[in-house]
Short mmCIF file of C-alpha atoms in Angstrom, two decimals:
data_model
loop_
_atom_site.label_atom_id
_atom_site.label_comp_id
_atom_site.label_asym_id
_atom_site.label_seq_id
_atom_site.Cartn_x
_atom_site.Cartn_y
_atom_site.Cartn_z
CA UNK C 1 -19.52 136.92 3.18
CA UNK C 2 -19.13 137.20 -0.56
CA UNK C 3 -21.81 138.59 -2.85
CA UNK C 4 -22.38 135.12 -4.33
CA UNK C 5 -23.06 133.59 -0.91
CA UNK C 6 -25.46 136.39 0.00
CA UNK C 7 -27.37 136.01 -3.26
CA UNK C 8 -27.53 132.20 -3.00
CA UNK C 9 -28.77 132.17 0.61
CA UNK C 10 -30.95 135.29 0.62
CA UNK C 11 -34.31 133.57 -0.07
CA UNK C 12 -33.65 131.12 2.79
CA UNK C 13 -32.60 133.89 5.17
CA UNK C 14 -35.44 136.31 4.40
CA UNK C 15 -38.35 133.93 4.06
CA UNK C 16 -41.41 134.50 1.84
CA UNK C 17 -42.01 138.08 3.07
CA UNK C 18 -38.97 140.27 2.38
CA UNK C 19 -40.64 143.64 2.98
CA UNK C 20 -38.30 146.15 4.64
CA UNK C 21 -39.11 149.64 5.90
CA UNK C 22 -36.12 151.96 6.40
CA UNK C 23 -36.79 155.16 8.36
CA UNK C 24 -33.97 157.73 8.43
CA UNK C 25 -33.85 161.49 7.91
CA UNK C 26 -30.35 161.39 6.37
CA UNK C 27 -31.49 161.17 2.73
CA UNK C 28 -28.15 160.10 1.15
CA UNK C 29 -27.64 157.39 3.78
CA UNK C 30 -31.27 156.27 3.38
CA UNK C 31 -30.95 155.87 -0.40
CA UNK C 32 -27.57 154.13 -0.13
CA UNK C 33 -28.84 151.64 2.47
CA UNK C 34 -32.05 151.05 0.48
CA UNK C 35 -30.07 150.18 -2.66
CA UNK C 36 -27.80 147.86 -0.68
CA UNK C 37 -30.75 146.07 0.92
CA UNK C 38 -32.55 145.74 -2.43
CA UNK C 39 -29.44 144.08 -3.86
CA UNK C 40 -29.67 141.57 -0.99
CA UNK C 41 -33.26 140.62 -1.87
CA UNK C 42 -35.40 142.94 0.25
CA UNK C 43 -38.46 144.80 -1.05
CA UNK C 44 -37.61 148.21 0.36
CA UNK C 45 -39.91 151.06 1.35
CA UNK C 46 -38.36 154.31 2.65
CA UNK C 47 -39.51 157.03 5.04
CA UNK C 48 -37.71 160.21 6.07
CA UNK C 49 -39.75 161.15 9.16
CA UNK C 50 -41.62 159.70 12.11
CA UNK C 51 -44.97 160.68 10.56
CA UNK C 52 -44.12 159.06 7.23
CA UNK C 53 -42.74 155.96 8.97
CA UNK C 54 -45.89 155.54 11.05
CA UNK C 55 -48.14 156.07 8.01
CA UNK C 56 -46.23 153.48 5.94
CA UNK C 57 -46.14 150.97 8.79
CA UNK C 58 -49.91 151.30 9.23
CA UNK C 59 -50.61 150.97 5.51
CA UNK C 60 -48.31 147.97 5.00
CA UNK C 61 -46.63 146.59 8.14
CA UNK C 62 -43.18 145.30 7.13
CA UNK C 63 -41.55 142.00 8.06
CA UNK C 64 -38.25 143.86 8.63
CA UNK C 65 -37.53 147.44 9.70
CA UNK C 66 -34.47 149.63 10.18
CA UNK C 67 -35.35 152.75 12.18
CA UNK C 68 -33.14 155.71 13.08
CA UNK C 69 -33.65 156.75 16.67
CA UNK C 70 -33.42 160.51 16.25
CA UNK C 71 -35.47 161.96 13.41
CA UNK C 72 -36.26 165.56 12.52
CA UNK C 73 -39.87 165.37 13.69
CA UNK C 74 -39.51 163.10 16.72
CA UNK C 75 -38.31 159.81 18.07
CA UNK C 76 -37.93 156.62 16.04
CA UNK C 77 -39.26 154.63 19.01
CA UNK C 78 -42.73 155.91 18.03
CA UNK C 79 -42.33 154.20 14.64
CA UNK C 80 -41.36 150.94 16.36
CA UNK C 81 -44.47 151.15 18.53
CA UNK C 82 -46.67 151.73 15.47
CA UNK C 83 -45.12 148.72 13.71
CA UNK C 84 -45.61 146.49 16.76
CA UNK C 85 -49.29 147.47 17.00
CA UNK C 86 -49.85 146.12 13.48
CA UNK C 87 -47.40 143.23 13.30
CA UNK C 88 -45.74 141.32 16.15
CA UNK C 89 -43.22 139.32 14.09
CA UNK C 90 -41.38 142.30 12.54
CA UNK C 91 -37.61 142.21 13.05
CA UNK C 92 -36.68 145.77 13.97
CA UNK C 93 -33.15 147.17 14.02
CA UNK C 94 -32.48 150.56 15.61
CA UNK C 95 -29.76 152.74 14.07
CA UNK C 96 -28.42 155.80 15.78
CA UNK C 97 -25.47 158.12 15.96
CA UNK C 98 -26.31 158.80 19.61
CA UNK C 99 -26.11 155.36 21.13
CA UNK C 100 -26.53 154.85 24.83
CA UNK C 101 -27.67 152.12 27.14
CA UNK C 102 -30.98 153.73 28.19
CA UNK C 103 -32.28 154.10 24.64
CA UNK C 104 -31.01 150.64 23.70
CA UNK C 105 -32.98 149.12 26.59
CA UNK C 106 -36.12 151.07 25.61
CA UNK C 107 -35.77 149.98 21.98
CA UNK C 108 -35.42 146.33 22.99
CA UNK C 109 -38.44 146.57 25.31
CA UNK C 110 -40.46 147.91 22.38
CA UNK C 111 -39.39 144.94 20.27
CA UNK C 112 -36.15 145.87 18.52
CA UNK C 113 -33.89 142.87 17.98
CA UNK C 114 -30.66 144.85 17.63
CA UNK C 115 -29.21 148.30 18.15
CA UNK C 116 -26.45 149.50 15.80
CA UNK C 117 -24.44 152.70 16.01
CA UNK C 118 -23.95 154.78 12.90
CA UNK C 119 -22.16 154.52 10.65
CA UNK C 120 -23.30 150.93 10.23
CA UNK C 121 -22.59 149.35 6.89
CA UNK C 122 -25.04 147.30 4.85
CA UNK C 123 -23.39 144.01 5.86
CA UNK C 124 -23.88 144.80 9.57
CA UNK C 125 -27.54 145.71 8.97
CA UNK C 126 -28.14 142.59 6.86
CA UNK C 127 -26.50 140.36 9.50
CA UNK C 128 -28.61 141.92 12.26
CA UNK C 129 -31.84 141.55 10.27
CA UNK C 130 -31.21 137.92 9.34
CA UNK C 131 -29.76 136.76 12.67
CA UNK C 132 -31.74 133.81 13.96
CA UNK C 133 -33.16 133.78 17.52
CA UNK C 134 -30.59 132.41 19.93
CA UNK C 135 -27.62 133.36 17.75
CA UNK C 136 -25.11 135.53 19.50
CA UNK C 137 -23.75 138.66 17.89
CA UNK C 138 -20.05 138.81 17.19
CA UNK C 139 -17.92 140.84 19.57
CA UNK C 140 -16.92 144.12 17.89
CA UNK C 141 -13.44 144.09 16.44
CA UNK C 142 -12.64 147.57 17.68
CA UNK C 143 -14.35 148.67 20.90
CA UNK C 144 -15.32 152.29 21.53
CA UNK C 145 -12.52 154.63 22.48
CA UNK C 146 -12.54 156.43 25.83
CA UNK C 147 -13.26 159.68 23.94
CA UNK C 148 -16.30 158.08 22.29
CA UNK C 149 -17.61 156.75 25.63
CA UNK C 150 -17.22 160.23 27.16
CA UNK C 151 -18.95 161.85 24.17
CA UNK C 152 -21.88 159.41 24.36
CA UNK C 153 -22.27 160.03 28.10
CA UNK C 154 -22.42 163.78 27.44
CA UNK C 155 -25.01 163.21 24.69
CA UNK C 156 -27.14 161.07 27.02
CA UNK C 157 -27.14 163.72 29.76
CA UNK C 158 -27.85 166.41 27.14
CA UNK C 159 -30.90 164.46 25.95
CA UNK C 160 -32.06 163.85 29.55
CA UNK C 161 -31.92 167.62 30.08
CA UNK C 162 -34.10 168.10 26.99
CA UNK C 163 -31.18 169.65 25.07
CA UNK C 164 -30.73 172.45 27.61
CA UNK C 165 -27.02 173.36 27.50
CA UNK C 166 -26.96 175.22 30.82
CA UNK C 167 -28.66 172.40 32.74
CA UNK C 168 -26.45 169.78 31.08
CA UNK C 169 -23.30 171.74 31.96
CA UNK C 170 -24.48 172.04 35.57
CA UNK C 171 -25.15 168.30 35.85
CA UNK C 172 -21.80 167.43 34.28
CA UNK C 173 -19.97 169.99 36.44
CA UNK C 174 -18.58 171.55 33.27
CA UNK C 175 -18.33 175.12 31.98
CA UNK C 176 -21.17 175.90 29.57
CA UNK C 177 -18.84 177.09 26.78
CA UNK C 178 -16.74 173.95 27.05
CA UNK C 179 -19.88 171.88 26.67
CA UNK C 180 -20.98 173.94 23.66
CA UNK C 181 -17.63 173.28 21.95
CA UNK C 182 -17.96 169.53 22.62
CA UNK C 183 -21.53 169.44 21.30
CA UNK C 184 -20.53 171.32 18.13
CA UNK C 185 -17.95 168.68 17.20
CA UNK C 186 -18.56 165.36 15.45
CA UNK C 187 -18.56 162.18 17.49
CA UNK C 188 -15.06 160.71 17.98
CA UNK C 189 -14.41 157.23 16.61
#
């Protein structure tokens, strides 16, 4: 989609209320996404923590929201719950670098309309926010690699074990030091 098409169709896609709350503790990413969404016609409000996200959603419930799942002071699902208590029609997108099926299901049950893995670009976020009910999402051009699937499985088990390395290693039948090396690395593409 070209910039001209986005600008010409934005009022139709967003409707009369274009308020957007973005909650992410990665400050550079948050500012970059906020600028990109403002250029697409949204009225953006930003929060860098669960507490700030909940406070802003209570003060002015947004029509649209982009919420990171893992934040420094808690879980982004709490922000989604707070938004849903105030406003049922909010279109919520969950962003995370630690995607897995269990959290995606929980996010959808709480009212999220989409679940995007980081790094998601502004076009992906815009498309997810403006997707009409009944529209099907495009199939990803490049599916996750086997290394990425393995890494995400390890992350899911690690979270289930409340970030206890020894317990995670035991459940995965893996040496603890091997697991520590895997956890210290960035996610594979």
